PDB file of C-alpha atoms and ligand atoms in Angstrom:
ATOM      1  CA  UNK A  87     -47.535 -11.700 -55.076  1.00 39.00           C
ATOM      2  CA  UNK A  88     -48.883  -9.059 -52.891  1.00 48.00           C
ATOM      3  CA  UNK A  89     -47.973 -11.439 -49.634  1.00 48.00           C
ATOM      4  CA  UNK A  90     -45.080 -12.072 -50.805  1.00 48.00           C
ATOM      5  CA  UNK A  91     -43.569  -8.586 -50.728  1.00 48.00           C
ATOM      6  CA  UNK A  92     -45.759  -8.081 -47.806  1.00 47.00           C
ATOM      7  CA  UNK A  93     -43.742 -11.190 -45.385  1.00 55.00           C
ATOM      8  CA  UNK A  94     -40.650  -9.701 -47.378  1.00 56.00           C
ATOM      9  CA  UNK A  95     -41.045  -5.871 -46.711  1.00 58.00           C
ATOM     10  CA  UNK A  96     -41.582  -7.519 -42.550  1.00 55.00           C
ATOM     11  CA  UNK A  97     -38.352  -9.447 -42.607  1.00 63.00           C
ATOM     12  CA  UNK A  98     -36.006  -6.972 -44.138  1.00 68.00           C
ATOM     13  CA  UNK A  99     -37.723  -4.778 -41.112  1.00 85.00           C
ATOM     14  CA  UNK A 100     -36.515  -6.892 -37.560  1.00 95.00           C
ATOM     15  CA  UNK A 101     -32.733  -6.685 -37.451  1.00 97.00           C
ATOM     16  CA  UNK A 102     -33.255  -2.629 -38.713  1.00 96.00           C
ATOM     17  CA  UNK A 103     -31.074  -0.589 -35.957  1.00 97.00           C
ATOM     18  CA  UNK A 104     -28.887  -4.181 -35.308  1.00 98.00           C
ATOM     19  CA  UNK A 105     -25.641  -4.484 -35.317  1.00 98.00           C
ATOM     20  CA  UNK A 106     -24.635  -8.320 -35.742  1.00 98.00           C
ATOM     21  CA  UNK A 107     -21.641  -9.755 -35.507  1.00 99.00           C
ATOM     22  CA  UNK A 108     -20.503 -12.903 -37.503  1.00 99.00           C
ATOM     23  CA  UNK A 109     -18.003 -16.030 -37.487  1.00 99.00           C
ATOM     24  CA  UNK A 110     -17.509 -18.111 -40.657  1.00 98.00           C
ATOM     25  CA  UNK A 111     -15.567 -21.002 -43.008  1.00 98.00           C
ATOM     26  CA  UNK A 112     -12.245 -22.532 -41.299  1.00 98.00           C
ATOM     27  CA  UNK A 113      -9.348 -20.985 -40.140  1.00 98.00           C
ATOM     28  CA  UNK A 114      -5.603 -21.789 -42.298  1.00 98.00           C
ATOM     29  CA  UNK A 115      -2.978 -22.993 -39.325  1.00 98.00           C
ATOM     30  CA  UNK A 116       0.910 -22.995 -41.147  1.00 98.00           C
ATOM     31  CA  UNK A 117       2.789 -25.351 -40.313  1.00 97.00           C
ATOM     32  CA  UNK A 118       5.457 -23.741 -42.760  1.00 97.00           C
ATOM     33  CA  UNK A 119       5.498 -21.472 -46.268  1.00 97.00           C
ATOM     34  CA  UNK A 120       3.725 -24.052 -47.802  1.00 98.00           C
ATOM     35  CA  UNK A 121       1.369 -26.349 -45.668  1.00 98.00           C
ATOM     36  CA  UNK A 122      -0.812 -25.794 -43.513  1.00 98.00           C
ATOM     37  CA  UNK A 123      -3.760 -27.939 -41.146  1.00 98.00           C
ATOM     38  CA  UNK A 124      -7.553 -26.638 -41.558  1.00 98.00           C
ATOM     39  CA  UNK A 125     -10.802 -27.963 -41.979  1.00 97.00           C
ATOM     40  CA  UNK A 126     -14.003 -28.516 -44.603  1.00 97.00           C
ATOM     41  CA  UNK A 127     -15.877 -25.651 -43.418  1.00 98.00           C
ATOM     42  CA  UNK A 128     -17.135 -23.584 -46.729  1.00 98.00           C
ATOM     43  CA  UNK A 129     -18.384 -20.664 -44.936  1.00 98.00           C
ATOM     44  CA  UNK A 130     -21.959 -21.712 -46.549  1.00 98.00           C
ATOM     45  CA  UNK A 131     -23.195 -21.524 -42.800  1.00 98.00           C
ATOM     46  CA  UNK A 132     -22.253 -18.256 -41.979  1.00 98.00           C
ATOM     47  CA  UNK A 133     -22.744 -16.399 -45.164  1.00 98.00           C
ATOM     48  CA  UNK A 134     -26.007 -17.943 -45.391  1.00 98.00           C
ATOM     49  CA  UNK A 135     -25.899 -15.778 -42.101  1.00 98.00           C
ATOM     50  CA  UNK A 136     -24.315 -12.117 -42.825  1.00 98.00           C
ATOM     51  CA  UNK A 137     -26.708 -11.943 -46.040  1.00 98.00           C
ATOM     52  CA  UNK A 138     -29.729 -12.498 -44.195  1.00 98.00           C
ATOM     53  CA  UNK A 139     -29.374 -10.571 -41.349  1.00 98.00           C
ATOM     54  CA  UNK A 140     -28.539  -7.516 -43.820  1.00 98.00           C
ATOM     55  CA  UNK A 141     -31.290  -8.196 -45.801  1.00 97.00           C
ATOM     56  CA  UNK A 142     -32.937  -7.759 -42.398  1.00 97.00           C
ATOM     57  CA  UNK A 143     -31.578  -4.079 -42.116  1.00 97.00           C
ATOM     58  CA  UNK A 144     -29.106  -5.519 -39.107  1.00 98.00           C
ATOM     59  CA  UNK A 145     -25.048  -3.326 -39.524  1.00 98.00           C
ATOM     60  CA  UNK A 146     -23.289  -6.581 -40.656  1.00 98.00           C
ATOM     61  CA  UNK A 147     -20.534  -7.734 -40.135  1.00 98.00           C
ATOM     62  CA  UNK A 148     -19.115 -10.977 -40.824  1.00 99.00           C
ATOM     63  CA  UNK A 149     -15.172 -11.764 -39.868  1.00 99.00           C
ATOM     64  CA  UNK A 150     -14.247 -14.977 -42.299  1.00 99.00           C
ATOM     65  CA  UNK A 151     -11.543 -17.189 -43.056  1.00 98.00           C
ATOM     66  CA  UNK A 152      -9.841 -18.630 -46.082  1.00 98.00           C
ATOM     67  CA  UNK A 153     -13.077 -18.857 -48.623  1.00 98.00           C
ATOM     68  CA  UNK A 154     -14.554 -19.158 -52.064  1.00 98.00           C
ATOM     69  CA  UNK A 155     -17.432 -16.620 -51.509  1.00 98.00           C
ATOM     70  CA  UNK A 156     -18.223 -13.106 -52.135  1.00 98.00           C
ATOM     71  CA  UNK A 157     -19.468 -11.258 -49.770  1.00 98.00           C
ATOM     72  CA  UNK A 158     -22.533 -10.721 -49.806  1.00 98.00           C
ATOM     73  CA  UNK A 159     -24.604  -7.389 -49.925  1.00 97.00           C
ATOM     74  CA  UNK A 160     -24.786  -5.181 -47.551  1.00 97.00           C
ATOM     75  CA  UNK A 161     -22.001  -6.451 -45.905  1.00 98.00           C
ATOM     76  CA  UNK A 162     -18.700  -6.155 -44.414  1.00 98.00           C
ATOM     77  CA  UNK A 163     -16.309  -8.821 -44.375  1.00 98.00           C
ATOM     78  CA  UNK A 164     -13.156  -9.029 -42.407  1.00 98.00           C
ATOM     79  CA  UNK A 165     -10.953 -12.255 -44.011  1.00 98.00           C
ATOM     80  CA  UNK A 166      -8.018 -14.026 -41.442  1.00 98.00           C
ATOM     81  CA  UNK A 167      -6.489 -16.594 -41.023  1.00 98.00           C
ATOM     82  CA  UNK A 168      -5.590 -18.408 -38.489  1.00 98.00           C
ATOM     83  CA  UNK A 169      -7.337 -18.376 -35.074  1.00 98.00           C
ATOM     84  CA  UNK A 170      -6.055 -16.026 -33.564  1.00 98.00           C
ATOM     85  CA  UNK A 171      -6.145 -12.870 -36.120  1.00 98.00           C
ATOM     86  CA  UNK A 172     -10.163 -14.052 -35.934  1.00 98.00           C
ATOM     87  CA  UNK A 173      -9.139 -14.099 -32.349  1.00 98.00           C
ATOM     88  CA  UNK A 174      -8.340 -10.919 -31.966  1.00 98.00           C
ATOM     89  CA  UNK A 175     -11.054  -9.108 -35.339  1.00 98.00           C
ATOM     90  CA  UNK A 176     -13.764 -10.420 -33.080  1.00 98.00           C
ATOM     91  CA  UNK A 177     -12.384  -8.826 -29.431  1.00 98.00           C
ATOM     92  CA  UNK A 178     -11.608  -5.505 -31.241  1.00 98.00           C
ATOM     93  CA  UNK A 179     -15.074  -5.084 -31.288  1.00 98.00           C
ATOM     94  CA  UNK A 180     -17.966  -6.723 -29.468  1.00 98.00           C
ATOM     95  CA  UNK A 181     -20.380  -3.963 -29.209  1.00 98.00           C
ATOM     96  CA  UNK A 182     -23.302  -6.131 -31.405  1.00 98.00           C
ATOM     97  CA  UNK A 183     -26.969  -6.990 -30.130  1.00 98.00           C
ATOM     98  CA  UNK A 184     -26.475 -10.433 -31.749  1.00 98.00           C
ATOM     99  CA  UNK A 185     -23.466 -12.222 -31.777  1.00 99.00           C
ATOM    100  CA  UNK A 186     -23.546 -15.517 -34.181  1.00 99.00           C
ATOM    101  CA  UNK A 187     -20.447 -18.065 -34.767  1.00 98.00           C
ATOM    102  CA  UNK A 188     -20.564 -20.516 -37.039  1.00 98.00           C
ATOM    103  CA  UNK A 189     -16.438 -20.739 -37.665  1.00 98.00           C
ATOM    104  CA  UNK A 190     -15.071 -24.457 -37.547  1.00 98.00           C
ATOM    105  CA  UNK A 191     -11.908 -22.640 -35.431  1.00 98.00           C
ATOM    106  CA  UNK A 192      -8.764 -24.961 -35.129  1.00 98.00           C
ATOM    107  CA  UNK A 193      -8.568 -25.971 -32.415  1.00 98.00           C
ATOM    108  CA  UNK A 194      -4.086 -26.978 -32.228  1.00 98.00           C
ATOM    109  CA  UNK A 195      -2.023 -25.755 -34.159  1.00 98.00           C
ATOM    110  CA  UNK A 196       1.661 -26.611 -34.899  1.00 98.00           C
ATOM    111  CA  UNK A 197       3.494 -25.554 -31.573  1.00 97.00           C
ATOM    112  CA  UNK A 198       6.032 -24.159 -34.241  1.00 96.00           C
ATOM    113  CA  UNK A 199       5.674 -22.565 -37.450  1.00 96.00           C
ATOM    114  CA  UNK A 200       9.372 -23.697 -39.342  1.00 95.00           C
ATOM    115  CA  UNK A 201      10.792 -20.426 -42.119  1.00 97.00           C
ATOM    116  CA  UNK A 202      11.702 -23.048 -44.379  1.00 97.00           C
ATOM    117  CA  UNK A 203       9.325 -26.096 -45.940  1.00 97.00           C
ATOM    118  CA  UNK A 204       9.855 -28.936 -43.565  1.00 94.00           C
ATOM    119  CA  UNK A 205      11.512 -32.187 -45.127  1.00 93.00           C
ATOM    120  CA  UNK A 206      11.274 -35.492 -45.891  1.00 92.00           C
ATOM    121  CA  UNK A 207      12.874 -37.044 -43.477  1.00 88.00           C
ATOM    122  CA  UNK A 208      12.958 -41.269 -43.126  1.00 94.00           C
ATOM    123  CA  UNK A 209      10.687 -43.069 -41.033  1.00 95.00           C
ATOM    124  CA  UNK A 210       7.435 -41.046 -39.479  1.00 94.00           C
ATOM    125  CA  UNK A 211       6.967 -36.943 -38.161  1.00 92.00           C
ATOM    126  CA  UNK A 212       5.594 -35.570 -34.994  1.00 92.00           C
ATOM    127  CA  UNK A 213       3.400 -32.605 -35.014  1.00 94.00           C
ATOM    128  CA  UNK A 214       3.468 -30.827 -32.213  1.00 97.00           C
ATOM    129  CA  UNK A 215      -0.210 -28.785 -30.655  1.00 98.00           C
ATOM    130  CA  UNK A 216      -0.852 -25.723 -28.920  1.00 98.00           C
ATOM    131  CA  UNK A 217      -4.220 -24.677 -27.872  1.00 98.00           C
ATOM    132  CA  UNK A 218      -5.942 -21.962 -29.775  1.00 98.00           C
ATOM    133  CA  UNK A 219      -7.414 -19.018 -28.329  1.00 98.00           C
ATOM    134  CA  UNK A 220     -11.499 -20.262 -27.853  1.00 98.00           C
ATOM    135  CA  UNK A 221     -13.440 -17.273 -29.393  1.00 98.00           C
ATOM    136  CA  UNK A 222     -16.492 -18.519 -28.402  1.00 98.00           C
ATOM    137  CA  UNK A 223     -15.561 -19.062 -24.685  1.00 98.00           C
ATOM    138  CA  UNK A 224     -14.372 -15.604 -24.514  1.00 98.00           C
ATOM    139  CA  UNK A 225     -16.376 -13.038 -25.596  1.00 98.00           C
ATOM    140  CA  UNK A 226     -19.715 -15.631 -23.354  1.00 98.00           C
ATOM    141  CA  UNK A 227     -16.501 -14.871 -19.857  1.00 98.00           C
ATOM    142  CA  UNK A 228     -17.504 -11.019 -20.988  1.00 98.00           C
ATOM    143  CA  UNK A 229     -20.472 -10.926 -22.535  1.00 96.00           C
ATOM    144  CA  UNK A 230     -22.933  -7.777 -21.765  1.00 95.00           C
ATOM    145  CA  UNK A 231     -26.726  -7.786 -23.018  1.00 94.00           C
ATOM    146  CA  UNK A 232     -24.675  -9.031 -26.311  1.00 97.00           C
ATOM    147  CA  UNK A 233     -27.808 -12.324 -27.786  1.00 98.00           C
ATOM    148  CA  UNK A 234     -24.854 -15.013 -28.042  1.00 98.00           C
ATOM    149  CA  UNK A 235     -25.341 -18.021 -30.454  1.00 98.00           C
ATOM    150  CA  UNK A 236     -22.606 -20.297 -31.061  1.00 98.00           C
ATOM    151  CA  UNK A 237     -22.802 -23.802 -33.287  1.00 98.00           C
ATOM    152  CA  UNK A 238     -21.626 -27.258 -32.274  1.00 97.00           C
ATOM    153  CA  UNK A 239     -20.814 -29.269 -34.793  1.00 94.00           C
ATOM    154  CA  UNK A 240     -21.184 -32.836 -33.711  1.00 94.00           C
ATOM    155  CA  UNK A 241     -20.790 -36.158 -34.700  1.00 94.00           C
ATOM    156  CA  UNK A 242     -21.812 -38.492 -31.985  1.00 96.00           C
ATOM    157  CA  UNK A 243     -23.881 -37.852 -29.064  1.00 96.00           C
ATOM    158  CA  UNK A 244     -24.884 -34.456 -30.639  1.00 96.00           C
ATOM    159  CA  UNK A 245     -27.681 -32.610 -28.537  1.00 97.00           C
ATOM    160  CA  UNK A 246     -25.934 -33.768 -25.584  1.00 97.00           C
ATOM    161  CA  UNK A 247     -22.000 -32.379 -27.067  1.00 97.00           C
ATOM    162  CA  UNK A 248     -23.847 -28.951 -27.272  1.00 98.00           C
ATOM    163  CA  UNK A 249     -25.927 -28.246 -24.497  1.00 98.00           C
ATOM    164  CA  UNK A 250     -22.447 -29.039 -22.601  1.00 98.00           C
ATOM    165  CA  UNK A 251     -20.921 -26.498 -24.826  1.00 98.00           C
ATOM    166  CA  UNK A 252     -24.255 -23.958 -24.211  1.00 98.00           C
ATOM    167  CA  UNK A 253     -23.832 -23.663 -21.053  1.00 98.00           C
ATOM    168  CA  UNK A 254     -19.625 -23.974 -20.712  1.00 98.00           C
ATOM    169  CA  UNK A 255     -19.390 -21.264 -23.189  1.00 98.00           C
ATOM    170  CA  UNK A 256     -21.904 -19.012 -21.166  1.00 98.00           C
ATOM    171  CA  UNK A 257     -24.123 -19.045 -24.753  1.00 98.00           C
ATOM    172  CA  UNK A 258     -28.000 -17.836 -25.076  1.00 98.00           C
ATOM    173  CA  UNK A 259     -28.295 -20.622 -27.846  1.00 98.00           C
ATOM    174  CA  UNK A 260     -26.708 -23.296 -29.304  1.00 98.00           C
ATOM    175  CA  UNK A 261     -26.583 -24.244 -33.058  1.00 98.00           C
ATOM    176  CA  UNK A 262     -26.756 -27.951 -33.294  1.00 97.00           C
ATOM    177  CA  UNK A 263     -25.441 -29.422 -36.060  1.00 93.00           C
ATOM    178  CA  UNK A 264     -25.477 -33.416 -36.474  1.00 91.00           C
ATOM    179  CA  UNK A 265     -21.989 -33.823 -39.629  1.00 92.00           C
ATOM    180  CA  UNK A 266     -22.944 -37.060 -40.287  1.00 93.00           C
ATOM    181  CA  UNK A 267     -26.087 -36.606 -41.912  1.00 92.00           C
ATOM    182  CA  UNK A 268     -26.240 -36.383 -44.896  1.00 93.00           C
ATOM    183  CA  UNK A 269     -27.634 -32.974 -46.074  1.00 96.00           C
ATOM    184  CA  UNK A 270     -26.122 -31.332 -42.802  1.00 96.00           C
ATOM    185  CA  UNK A 271     -22.867 -29.727 -42.031  1.00 95.00           C
ATOM    186  CA  UNK A 272     -19.617 -29.219 -43.852  1.00 96.00           C
ATOM    187  CA  UNK A 273     -19.739 -27.855 -48.291  1.00 97.00           C
ATOM    188  CA  UNK A 274     -23.642 -28.308 -48.708  1.00 97.00           C
ATOM    189  CA  UNK A 275     -26.466 -26.142 -49.451  1.00 98.00           C
ATOM    190  CA  UNK A 276     -28.938 -27.085 -46.564  1.00 98.00           C
ATOM    191  CA  UNK A 277     -28.090 -28.310 -43.024  1.00 97.00           C
ATOM    192  CA  UNK A 278     -30.587 -29.961 -40.370  1.00 96.00           C
ATOM    193  CA  UNK A 279     -29.999 -28.020 -36.543  1.00 97.00           C
ATOM    194  CA  UNK A 280     -31.935 -28.490 -33.470  1.00 97.00           C
ATOM    195  CA  UNK A 281     -31.489 -24.988 -31.374  1.00 98.00           C
ATOM    196  CA  UNK A 282     -31.978 -25.479 -27.925  1.00 98.00           C
ATOM    197  CA  UNK A 283     -31.112 -21.788 -25.533  1.00 98.00           C
ATOM    198  CA  UNK A 284     -30.050 -21.624 -22.096  1.00 98.00           C
ATOM    199  CA  UNK A 285     -34.051 -21.882 -21.116  1.00 96.00           C
ATOM    200  CA  UNK A 286     -34.063 -24.906 -22.048  1.00 96.00           C
ATOM    201  CA  UNK A 287     -35.897 -24.943 -25.385  1.00 97.00           C
ATOM    202  CA  UNK A 288     -35.814 -27.196 -28.037  1.00 97.00           C
ATOM    203  CA  UNK A 289     -36.257 -26.813 -31.538  1.00 98.00           C
ATOM    204  CA  UNK A 290     -35.862 -30.140 -33.672  1.00 97.00           C
ATOM    205  CA  UNK A 291     -35.880 -28.900 -37.727  1.00 97.00           C
ATOM    206  CA  UNK A 292     -35.978 -31.285 -40.270  1.00 95.00           C
ATOM    207  CA  UNK A 293     -33.924 -30.426 -43.778  1.00 96.00           C
ATOM    208  CA  UNK A 294     -34.023 -26.662 -45.056  1.00 97.00           C
ATOM    209  CA  UNK A 295     -31.918 -24.675 -47.086  1.00 98.00           C
ATOM    210  CA  UNK A 296     -28.764 -22.900 -45.414  1.00 98.00           C
ATOM    211  CA  UNK A 297     -31.186 -19.605 -46.008  1.00 98.00           C
ATOM    212  CA  UNK A 298     -33.564 -20.837 -44.494  1.00 98.00           C
ATOM    213  CA  UNK A 299     -32.712 -22.152 -41.338  1.00 98.00           C
ATOM    214  CA  UNK A 300     -29.864 -18.192 -41.043  1.00 98.00           C
ATOM    215  CA  UNK A 301     -33.668 -16.734 -41.157  1.00 98.00           C
ATOM    216  CA  UNK A 302     -34.735 -18.597 -38.414  1.00 98.00           C
ATOM    217  CA  UNK A 303     -31.737 -18.088 -36.743  1.00 98.00           C
ATOM    218  CA  UNK A 304     -31.766 -14.450 -36.833  1.00 98.00           C
ATOM    219  CA  UNK A 305     -35.810 -14.704 -36.430  1.00 97.00           C
ATOM    220  CA  UNK A 306     -34.894 -16.362 -32.716  1.00 98.00           C
ATOM    221  CA  UNK A 307     -31.943 -14.542 -31.957  1.00 98.00           C
ATOM    222  CA  UNK A 308     -34.518 -11.207 -32.482  1.00 97.00           C
ATOM    223  CA  UNK A 309     -37.551 -13.918 -29.803  1.00 96.00           C
ATOM    224  CA  UNK A 310     -34.389 -13.396 -27.123  1.00 97.00           C
ATOM    225  CA  UNK A 311     -33.651 -10.156 -27.328  1.00 96.00           C
ATOM    226  CA  UNK A 312     -37.136  -8.967 -26.686  1.00 92.00           C
ATOM    227  CA  UNK A 313     -37.884 -11.685 -24.034  1.00 88.00           C
ATOM    228  CA  UNK A 314     -34.655 -10.074 -22.530  1.00 80.00           C
TER     229      UNK A 314
HETATM  230  O1  LIG B1409     -19.037 -23.521 -43.652  1.00 53.24           O
HETATM  231  P1  LIG B1409     -20.410 -24.676 -44.020  1.00 53.24           P
HETATM  232  O2  LIG B1409     -19.328 -25.839 -44.999  1.00 53.24           O
HETATM  233  O3  LIG B1409     -21.349 -23.780 -44.602  1.00 53.24           O
HETATM  234  O4  LIG B1409     -20.360 -25.680 -43.300  1.00 53.24           O
HETATM  235  C1  LIG B1409     -21.349 -24.942 -41.544  1.00 53.24           C
HETATM  236  C2  LIG B1409     -20.052 -25.502 -40.961  1.00 53.24           C
HETATM  237  C3  LIG B1409     -20.473 -27.006 -39.757  1.00 53.24           C
HETATM  238  C4  LIG B1409     -19.372 -25.369 -40.023  1.00 53.24           C
HETATM  239  C5  LIG B1409     -21.371 -25.143 -40.219  1.00 53.24           C
HETATM  240  O5  LIG B1409     -22.722 -25.254 -39.385  1.00 53.24           O
HETATM  241  C6  LIG B1409     -20.982 -25.454 -37.614  1.00 53.24           C
HETATM  242  O6  LIG B1409     -21.475 -26.688 -37.766  1.00 53.24           O
HETATM  243  N1  LIG B1409     -20.428 -24.479 -36.895  1.00 53.24           N
HETATM  244  C7  LIG B1409     -19.504 -24.408 -36.117  1.00 53.24           C
HETATM  245  C8  LIG B1409     -17.933 -25.321 -36.231  1.00 53.24           C
HETATM  246  C9  LIG B1409     -17.552 -26.037 -35.598  1.00 53.24           C
HETATM  247  O7  LIG B1409     -16.422 -25.727 -35.137  1.00 53.24           O
HETATM  248  O8  LIG B1409     -17.468 -26.432 -34.100  1.00 53.24           O
HETATM  249  P2  LIG B1409     -17.519 -27.060 -32.612  1.00 53.24           P
HETATM  250  O9  LIG B1409     -17.886 -27.886 -32.013  1.00 53.24           O
HETATM  251  O10 LIG B1409     -15.739 -26.934 -32.872  1.00 53.24           O
HETATM  252  O11 LIG B1409     -17.770 -25.523 -32.441  1.00 53.24           O
HETATM  253  C10 LIG B1409     -18.558 -25.053 -31.017  1.00 53.24           C
HETATM  254  C11 LIG B1409     -18.625 -23.920 -31.652  1.00 53.24           C
HETATM  255  O12 LIG B1409     -17.445 -23.028 -30.639  1.00 53.24           O
HETATM  256  C12 LIG B1409     -18.800 -22.984 -32.943  1.00 53.24           C
HETATM  257  O13 LIG B1409     -20.012 -21.593 -32.995  1.00 53.24           O
HETATM  258  C13 LIG B1409     -17.086 -22.747 -32.916  1.00 53.24           C
HETATM  259  O14 LIG B1409     -17.317 -21.613 -34.450  1.00 53.24           O
HETATM  260  C14 LIG B1409     -16.384 -21.979 -31.696  1.00 53.24           C
HETATM  261  N2  LIG B1409     -15.164 -22.261 -31.138  1.00 53.24           N
HETATM  262  C15 LIG B1409     -14.369 -23.592 -31.223  1.00 53.24           C
HETATM  263  C16 LIG B1409     -13.829 -23.401 -31.207  1.00 53.24           C
HETATM  264  C17 LIG B1409     -12.101 -22.200 -31.031  1.00 53.24           C
HETATM  265  N3  LIG B1409     -11.934 -22.224 -30.532  1.00 53.24           N
HETATM  266  N4  LIG B1409     -13.217 -21.087 -30.731  1.00 53.24           N
HETATM  267  C18 LIG B1409     -14.678 -20.828 -31.026  1.00 53.24           C
HETATM  268  O15 LIG B1409     -14.765 -19.655 -31.615  1.00 53.24           O
END
C-alpha cells in the first residue's frame, strides 16, 4: 500500500509547472442544418491523456470535438464542432511544453453548406468536398521548443505510414495505432500502440488500457523534454 502511494505521488509530480495541450474526439462537418460528416472517435484516448496530465500536475487544456464524456478533473476544456474551429482554437495559444493531438479531424468538409435541408432528388447525389487544414502539420511548421506528438490511425502498413506522418508533420513522436486490431483504436477502453520517435526509436506495447497508454505517452514526453 505504501509503495502504491509512493509511486502515485511520484507520478503526480512529473508534469508540475508544465503546460499540456491535447486535442480529442471527432469533428463534425455540416452539410445542411440537419446533417454532417464525422467519424467513430469517442474521445476516450484524448480524455485519458488529459486526465493523466492533470493528475501528473500539468496545467492541462483539452480542445474537444463533440463526445459523450465529462471534463476530467483539473482540465480546462474548449468545445469545438468543425476542423476549422479546432484549428483556430489550437492556433490561438501554442505556448505549451507538450502538445498531443489525438483528435480524428476530418480531412475534408462539404465545399458548401446548404442553408436548407437538402431535398431528395431522383437518382444519385454527388457531394463536393474541400480540404480542411491539417492542424498537426501547421503546428509542426511553427513549433519552437514544444514537444509535439501526433497519432496515426492506420488500417494498413501501419508503421510505414506513421513514420511518413512523423517526418512530414515535423513531430517529436508519433503514436502508431492499428485501428483494425481488436481492442485498439476507436471506441474501446484499450489500445495497441507503437511509439516512434524522431530519433528513430520504436517502442511497441501490448494491448493496454487507454489510461495506461496515456501515462506512457506523458512519461515519454517528459523524457523527450529532458533530452532537448
Ligand atoms: O477517440 P477514441 O474513440 O478513443 O479513438 C482513439 C483514436 C483512434 C481516434 C486515436 O487513438 C487516434 O488514432 N487518433 C488519430 C486519428 C486520426 O485522425 O489519425 P490520422 O492518421 O488521420 O491523423 C494523423 C495526425 O494528424 C493525428 O494526430 C490527427 O489528430 C492529426 N490531424 C489529422 C488531420 C487534420 N486535418 N488535422 C490534424 O491535426
